[in-house]
């Protein structure tokens, strides 16, 4: 996905799981010939593309306490967010633009209308995510393709 989205990259370095770097919103570094590294976050959807993205809103723990999901964290250090679906479809969004949209009146309205799904994690918390149609993102998608192309 990343090589198709950014043909100028010369390499990629995956971030080890369960590290501070990964908790800061970086799953991989894309390496450019200039030596510059682009930090990216990756999201995989285990179903075919359906013209929507899943944005993680919050986590609710057994004791009722809540923590922001990654879509609500302004401190993530990634530059781009990439979604890959089971059928090979992918989209790339610039993180800061997506974050700006998420907190804008337009984004808040889309969230209020969005269907919410929950996922149980490690029997300790439940993650709630919003299903946002890609058309609601109003041109924020900077790259899109299919791995089969």
PDB file of C-alpha atoms in Angstrom:
ATOM      1  CA  UNK A   1       0.000   0.000   0.000  1.00  0.00           C
ATOM      2  CA  UNK A   2       2.666   2.507   1.017  1.00  0.00           C
ATOM      3  CA  UNK A   3       4.859   1.973  -2.046  1.00  0.00           C
ATOM      4  CA  UNK A   4       1.814   2.440  -4.277  1.00  0.00           C
ATOM      5  CA  UNK A   5       0.802   5.580  -2.375  1.00  0.00           C
ATOM      6  CA  UNK A   6       4.314   7.047  -2.261  1.00  0.00           C
ATOM      7  CA  UNK A   7       6.416   5.660  -5.158  1.00  0.00           C
ATOM      8  CA  UNK A   8       9.431   7.714  -4.031  1.00  0.00           C
ATOM      9  CA  UNK A   9       9.944   5.690  -0.831  1.00  0.00           C
ATOM     10  CA  UNK A  10      13.061   3.546  -0.786  1.00  0.00           C
ATOM     11  CA  UNK A  11      12.276   1.431   2.238  1.00  0.00           C
ATOM     12  CA  UNK A  12      10.066   0.860   5.246  1.00  0.00           C
ATOM     13  CA  UNK A  13      10.740   0.102   8.891  1.00  0.00           C
ATOM     14  CA  UNK A  14       7.963  -1.429  10.974  1.00  0.00           C
ATOM     15  CA  UNK A  15       7.725  -0.313  14.601  1.00  0.00           C
ATOM     16  CA  UNK A  16       7.751  -3.152  17.171  1.00  0.00           C
ATOM     17  CA  UNK A  17       4.354  -3.743  18.766  1.00  0.00           C
ATOM     18  CA  UNK A  18       3.554  -2.470  22.241  1.00  0.00           C
ATOM     19  CA  UNK A  19       6.183   0.276  22.248  1.00  0.00           C
ATOM     20  CA  UNK A  20       5.902   3.943  23.144  1.00  0.00           C
ATOM     21  CA  UNK A  21       6.429   4.859  19.480  1.00  0.00           C
ATOM     22  CA  UNK A  22       3.456   2.724  18.506  1.00  0.00           C
ATOM     23  CA  UNK A  23       1.326   4.213  21.300  1.00  0.00           C
ATOM     24  CA  UNK A  24       2.239   7.629  19.852  1.00  0.00           C
ATOM     25  CA  UNK A  25       0.474   6.603  16.628  1.00  0.00           C
ATOM     26  CA  UNK A  26       3.360   5.302  14.536  1.00  0.00           C
ATOM     27  CA  UNK A  27       3.272   1.776  13.099  1.00  0.00           C
ATOM     28  CA  UNK A  28       5.888   2.242  10.386  1.00  0.00           C
ATOM     29  CA  UNK A  29       8.443   4.693   9.020  1.00  0.00           C
ATOM     30  CA  UNK A  30       8.617   5.248   5.265  1.00  0.00           C
ATOM     31  CA  UNK A  31      12.197   5.985   4.213  1.00  0.00           C
ATOM     32  CA  UNK A  32      12.959   8.516   1.471  1.00  0.00           C
ATOM     33  CA  UNK A  33      16.195   8.791  -0.520  1.00  0.00           C
ATOM     34  CA  UNK A  34      16.817  12.134   1.198  1.00  0.00           C
ATOM     35  CA  UNK A  35      17.070  10.352   4.559  1.00  0.00           C
ATOM     36  CA  UNK A  36      13.740  11.777   5.690  1.00  0.00           C
ATOM     37  CA  UNK A  37      11.390   9.358   7.452  1.00  0.00           C
ATOM     38  CA  UNK A  38       7.605   9.677   7.190  1.00  0.00           C
ATOM     39  CA  UNK A  39       5.811   8.246  10.248  1.00  0.00           C
ATOM     40  CA  UNK A  40       2.552   6.457   9.389  1.00  0.00           C
ATOM     41  CA  UNK A  41      -0.271   4.692  11.220  1.00  0.00           C
ATOM     42  CA  UNK A  42      -1.911   1.614   9.688  1.00  0.00           C
ATOM     43  CA  UNK A  43      -5.459   0.303  10.064  1.00  0.00           C
ATOM     44  CA  UNK A  44      -6.602  -3.009   8.597  1.00  0.00           C
ATOM     45  CA  UNK A  45     -10.271  -3.805   7.951  1.00  0.00           C
ATOM     46  CA  UNK A  46     -10.993  -7.512   7.682  1.00  0.00           C
ATOM     47  CA  UNK A  47     -13.823  -7.081   5.182  1.00  0.00           C
ATOM     48  CA  UNK A  48     -14.165  -5.771   1.632  1.00  0.00           C
ATOM     49  CA  UNK A  49     -14.113  -2.025   0.972  1.00  0.00           C
ATOM     50  CA  UNK A  50     -17.535  -0.433   1.474  1.00  0.00           C
ATOM     51  CA  UNK A  51     -16.896   3.319   1.008  1.00  0.00           C
ATOM     52  CA  UNK A  52     -16.339   4.014   4.694  1.00  0.00           C
ATOM     53  CA  UNK A  53     -13.579   4.229   7.267  1.00  0.00           C
ATOM     54  CA  UNK A  54     -13.662   3.158  10.890  1.00  0.00           C
ATOM     55  CA  UNK A  55     -12.466   5.856  13.309  1.00  0.00           C
ATOM     56  CA  UNK A  56     -11.776   4.825  16.897  1.00  0.00           C
ATOM     57  CA  UNK A  57     -13.677   7.155  19.231  1.00  0.00           C
ATOM     58  CA  UNK A  58     -13.121   5.843  22.777  1.00  0.00           C
ATOM     59  CA  UNK A  59     -12.370   2.912  25.093  1.00  0.00           C
ATOM     60  CA  UNK A  60     -14.576   2.038  28.050  1.00  0.00           C
ATOM     61  CA  UNK A  61     -12.975  -0.037  30.812  1.00  0.00           C
ATOM     62  CA  UNK A  62     -14.559  -2.532  33.216  1.00  0.00           C
ATOM     63  CA  UNK A  63     -14.677   0.073  35.992  1.00  0.00           C
ATOM     64  CA  UNK A  64     -16.599   2.513  33.746  1.00  0.00           C
ATOM     65  CA  UNK A  65     -13.643   4.824  33.134  1.00  0.00           C
ATOM     66  CA  UNK A  66     -13.024   6.041  29.595  1.00  0.00           C
ATOM     67  CA  UNK A  67      -9.979   6.803  27.468  1.00  0.00           C
ATOM     68  CA  UNK A  68      -9.879   8.611  24.138  1.00  0.00           C
ATOM     69  CA  UNK A  69      -9.597   6.513  21.014  1.00  0.00           C
ATOM     70  CA  UNK A  70      -6.885   7.409  18.516  1.00  0.00           C
ATOM     71  CA  UNK A  71      -9.230   9.638  16.475  1.00  0.00           C
ATOM     72  CA  UNK A  72      -9.627  11.887  19.527  1.00  0.00           C
ATOM     73  CA  UNK A  73      -5.927  12.153  20.328  1.00  0.00           C
ATOM     74  CA  UNK A  74      -4.338  15.346  19.044  1.00  0.00           C
ATOM     75  CA  UNK A  75      -0.897  14.122  20.146  1.00  0.00           C
ATOM     76  CA  UNK A  76      -0.445  11.305  17.611  1.00  0.00           C
ATOM     77  CA  UNK A  77       2.842  11.770  15.781  1.00  0.00           C
ATOM     78  CA  UNK A  78       1.978  10.072  12.488  1.00  0.00           C
ATOM     79  CA  UNK A  79       1.860  12.125   9.310  1.00  0.00           C
ATOM     80  CA  UNK A  80      -0.453   9.798   7.394  1.00  0.00           C
ATOM     81  CA  UNK A  81      -3.109   7.228   8.249  1.00  0.00           C
ATOM     82  CA  UNK A  82      -3.494   4.282   5.904  1.00  0.00           C
ATOM     83  CA  UNK A  83      -6.493   1.955   5.717  1.00  0.00           C
ATOM     84  CA  UNK A  84      -6.242  -1.431   3.993  1.00  0.00           C
ATOM     85  CA  UNK A  85      -9.299  -3.631   3.381  1.00  0.00           C
ATOM     86  CA  UNK A  86      -9.457  -7.422   2.893  1.00  0.00           C
ATOM     87  CA  UNK A  87     -10.068  -7.023  -0.855  1.00  0.00           C
ATOM     88  CA  UNK A  88      -6.840  -5.023  -1.293  1.00  0.00           C
ATOM     89  CA  UNK A  89      -8.478  -1.595  -1.506  1.00  0.00           C
ATOM     90  CA  UNK A  90      -6.558   1.117   0.350  1.00  0.00           C
ATOM     91  CA  UNK A  91      -6.821   4.809   1.157  1.00  0.00           C
ATOM     92  CA  UNK A  92      -4.336   7.222   2.721  1.00  0.00           C
ATOM     93  CA  UNK A  93      -5.356  10.304   4.698  1.00  0.00           C
ATOM     94  CA  UNK A  94      -3.115  13.061   6.058  1.00  0.00           C
ATOM     95  CA  UNK A  95      -3.445  12.808   9.850  1.00  0.00           C
ATOM     96  CA  UNK A  96      -3.555  16.524  10.710  1.00  0.00           C
ATOM     97  CA  UNK A  97      -6.227  17.214   8.067  1.00  0.00           C
ATOM     98  CA  UNK A  98      -8.308  14.275   9.319  1.00  0.00           C
ATOM     99  CA  UNK A  99      -7.891  15.427  12.917  1.00  0.00           C
ATOM    100  CA  UNK A 100      -8.962  18.956  11.945  1.00  0.00           C
ATOM    101  CA  UNK A 101     -12.035  17.567  10.188  1.00  0.00           C
ATOM    102  CA  UNK A 102     -12.866  15.320  13.201  1.00  0.00           C
ATOM    103  CA  UNK A 103     -13.133  18.312  15.575  1.00  0.00           C
ATOM    104  CA  UNK A 104     -14.767  20.687  13.051  1.00  0.00           C
ATOM    105  CA  UNK A 105     -18.528  21.328  13.011  1.00  0.00           C
ATOM    106  CA  UNK A 106     -18.744  19.198   9.860  1.00  0.00           C
ATOM    107  CA  UNK A 107     -16.874  16.326  11.516  1.00  0.00           C
ATOM    108  CA  UNK A 108     -18.907  16.533  14.722  1.00  0.00           C
ATOM    109  CA  UNK A 109     -22.090  16.413  12.642  1.00  0.00           C
ATOM    110  CA  UNK A 110     -20.849  13.358  10.711  1.00  0.00           C
ATOM    111  CA  UNK A 111     -19.932  11.634  13.998  1.00  0.00           C
ATOM    112  CA  UNK A 112     -23.368  12.341  15.455  1.00  0.00           C
ATOM    113  CA  UNK A 113     -25.006  10.708  12.409  1.00  0.00           C
ATOM    114  CA  UNK A 114     -22.526   7.823  12.157  1.00  0.00           C
ATOM    115  CA  UNK A 115     -23.287   4.284  13.133  1.00  0.00           C
ATOM    116  CA  UNK A 116     -21.181   3.129  16.083  1.00  0.00           C
ATOM    117  CA  UNK A 117     -19.743  -0.325  16.551  1.00  0.00           C
ATOM    118  CA  UNK A 118     -18.083  -1.844  19.593  1.00  0.00           C
ATOM    119  CA  UNK A 119     -15.270  -4.352  19.894  1.00  0.00           C
ATOM    120  CA  UNK A 120     -14.330  -6.199  23.075  1.00  0.00           C
ATOM    121  CA  UNK A 121     -10.560  -6.130  23.748  1.00  0.00           C
ATOM    122  CA  UNK A 122      -8.671  -8.482  26.066  1.00  0.00           C
ATOM    123  CA  UNK A 123     -11.709  -8.790  28.361  1.00  0.00           C
ATOM    124  CA  UNK A 124     -10.657  -5.517  29.997  1.00  0.00           C
ATOM    125  CA  UNK A 125     -12.176  -2.791  27.812  1.00  0.00           C
ATOM    126  CA  UNK A 126     -14.517  -2.149  24.910  1.00  0.00           C
ATOM    127  CA  UNK A 127     -13.563   0.048  21.960  1.00  0.00           C
ATOM    128  CA  UNK A 128     -16.249   2.185  20.323  1.00  0.00           C
ATOM    129  CA  UNK A 129     -15.649   3.310  16.753  1.00  0.00           C
ATOM    130  CA  UNK A 130     -17.599   5.448  14.303  1.00  0.00           C
ATOM    131  CA  UNK A 131     -18.263   4.285  10.746  1.00  0.00           C
ATOM    132  CA  UNK A 132     -17.691   7.366   8.577  1.00  0.00           C
ATOM    133  CA  UNK A 133     -18.578   7.319   4.864  1.00  0.00           C
ATOM    134  CA  UNK A 134     -15.594   8.286   2.722  1.00  0.00           C
ATOM    135  CA  UNK A 135     -17.763  10.872   0.931  1.00  0.00           C
ATOM    136  CA  UNK A 136     -18.133  12.718   4.271  1.00  0.00           C
ATOM    137  CA  UNK A 137     -14.375  13.295   4.329  1.00  0.00           C
ATOM    138  CA  UNK A 138     -14.745  15.862   1.520  1.00  0.00           C
ATOM    139  CA  UNK A 139     -11.567  15.286  -0.392  1.00  0.00           C
ATOM    140  CA  UNK A 140      -9.276  14.515   2.557  1.00  0.00           C
ATOM    141  CA  UNK A 141      -8.238  11.233   0.939  1.00  0.00           C
ATOM    142  CA  UNK A 142      -4.892  12.043  -0.660  1.00  0.00           C
ATOM    143  CA  UNK A 143      -4.157   8.619  -2.193  1.00  0.00           C
ATOM    144  CA  UNK A 144      -6.368   5.640  -3.043  1.00  0.00           C
ATOM    145  CA  UNK A 145      -5.901   2.385  -4.906  1.00  0.00           C
ATOM    146  CA  UNK A 146      -6.078  -1.384  -4.937  1.00  0.00           C
ATOM    147  CA  UNK A 147      -3.199  -3.755  -4.382  1.00  0.00           C
ATOM    148  CA  UNK A 148      -4.351  -5.724  -7.441  1.00  0.00           C
ATOM    149  CA  UNK A 149      -3.829  -2.762  -9.790  1.00  0.00           C
TER     150      UNK A 149
END
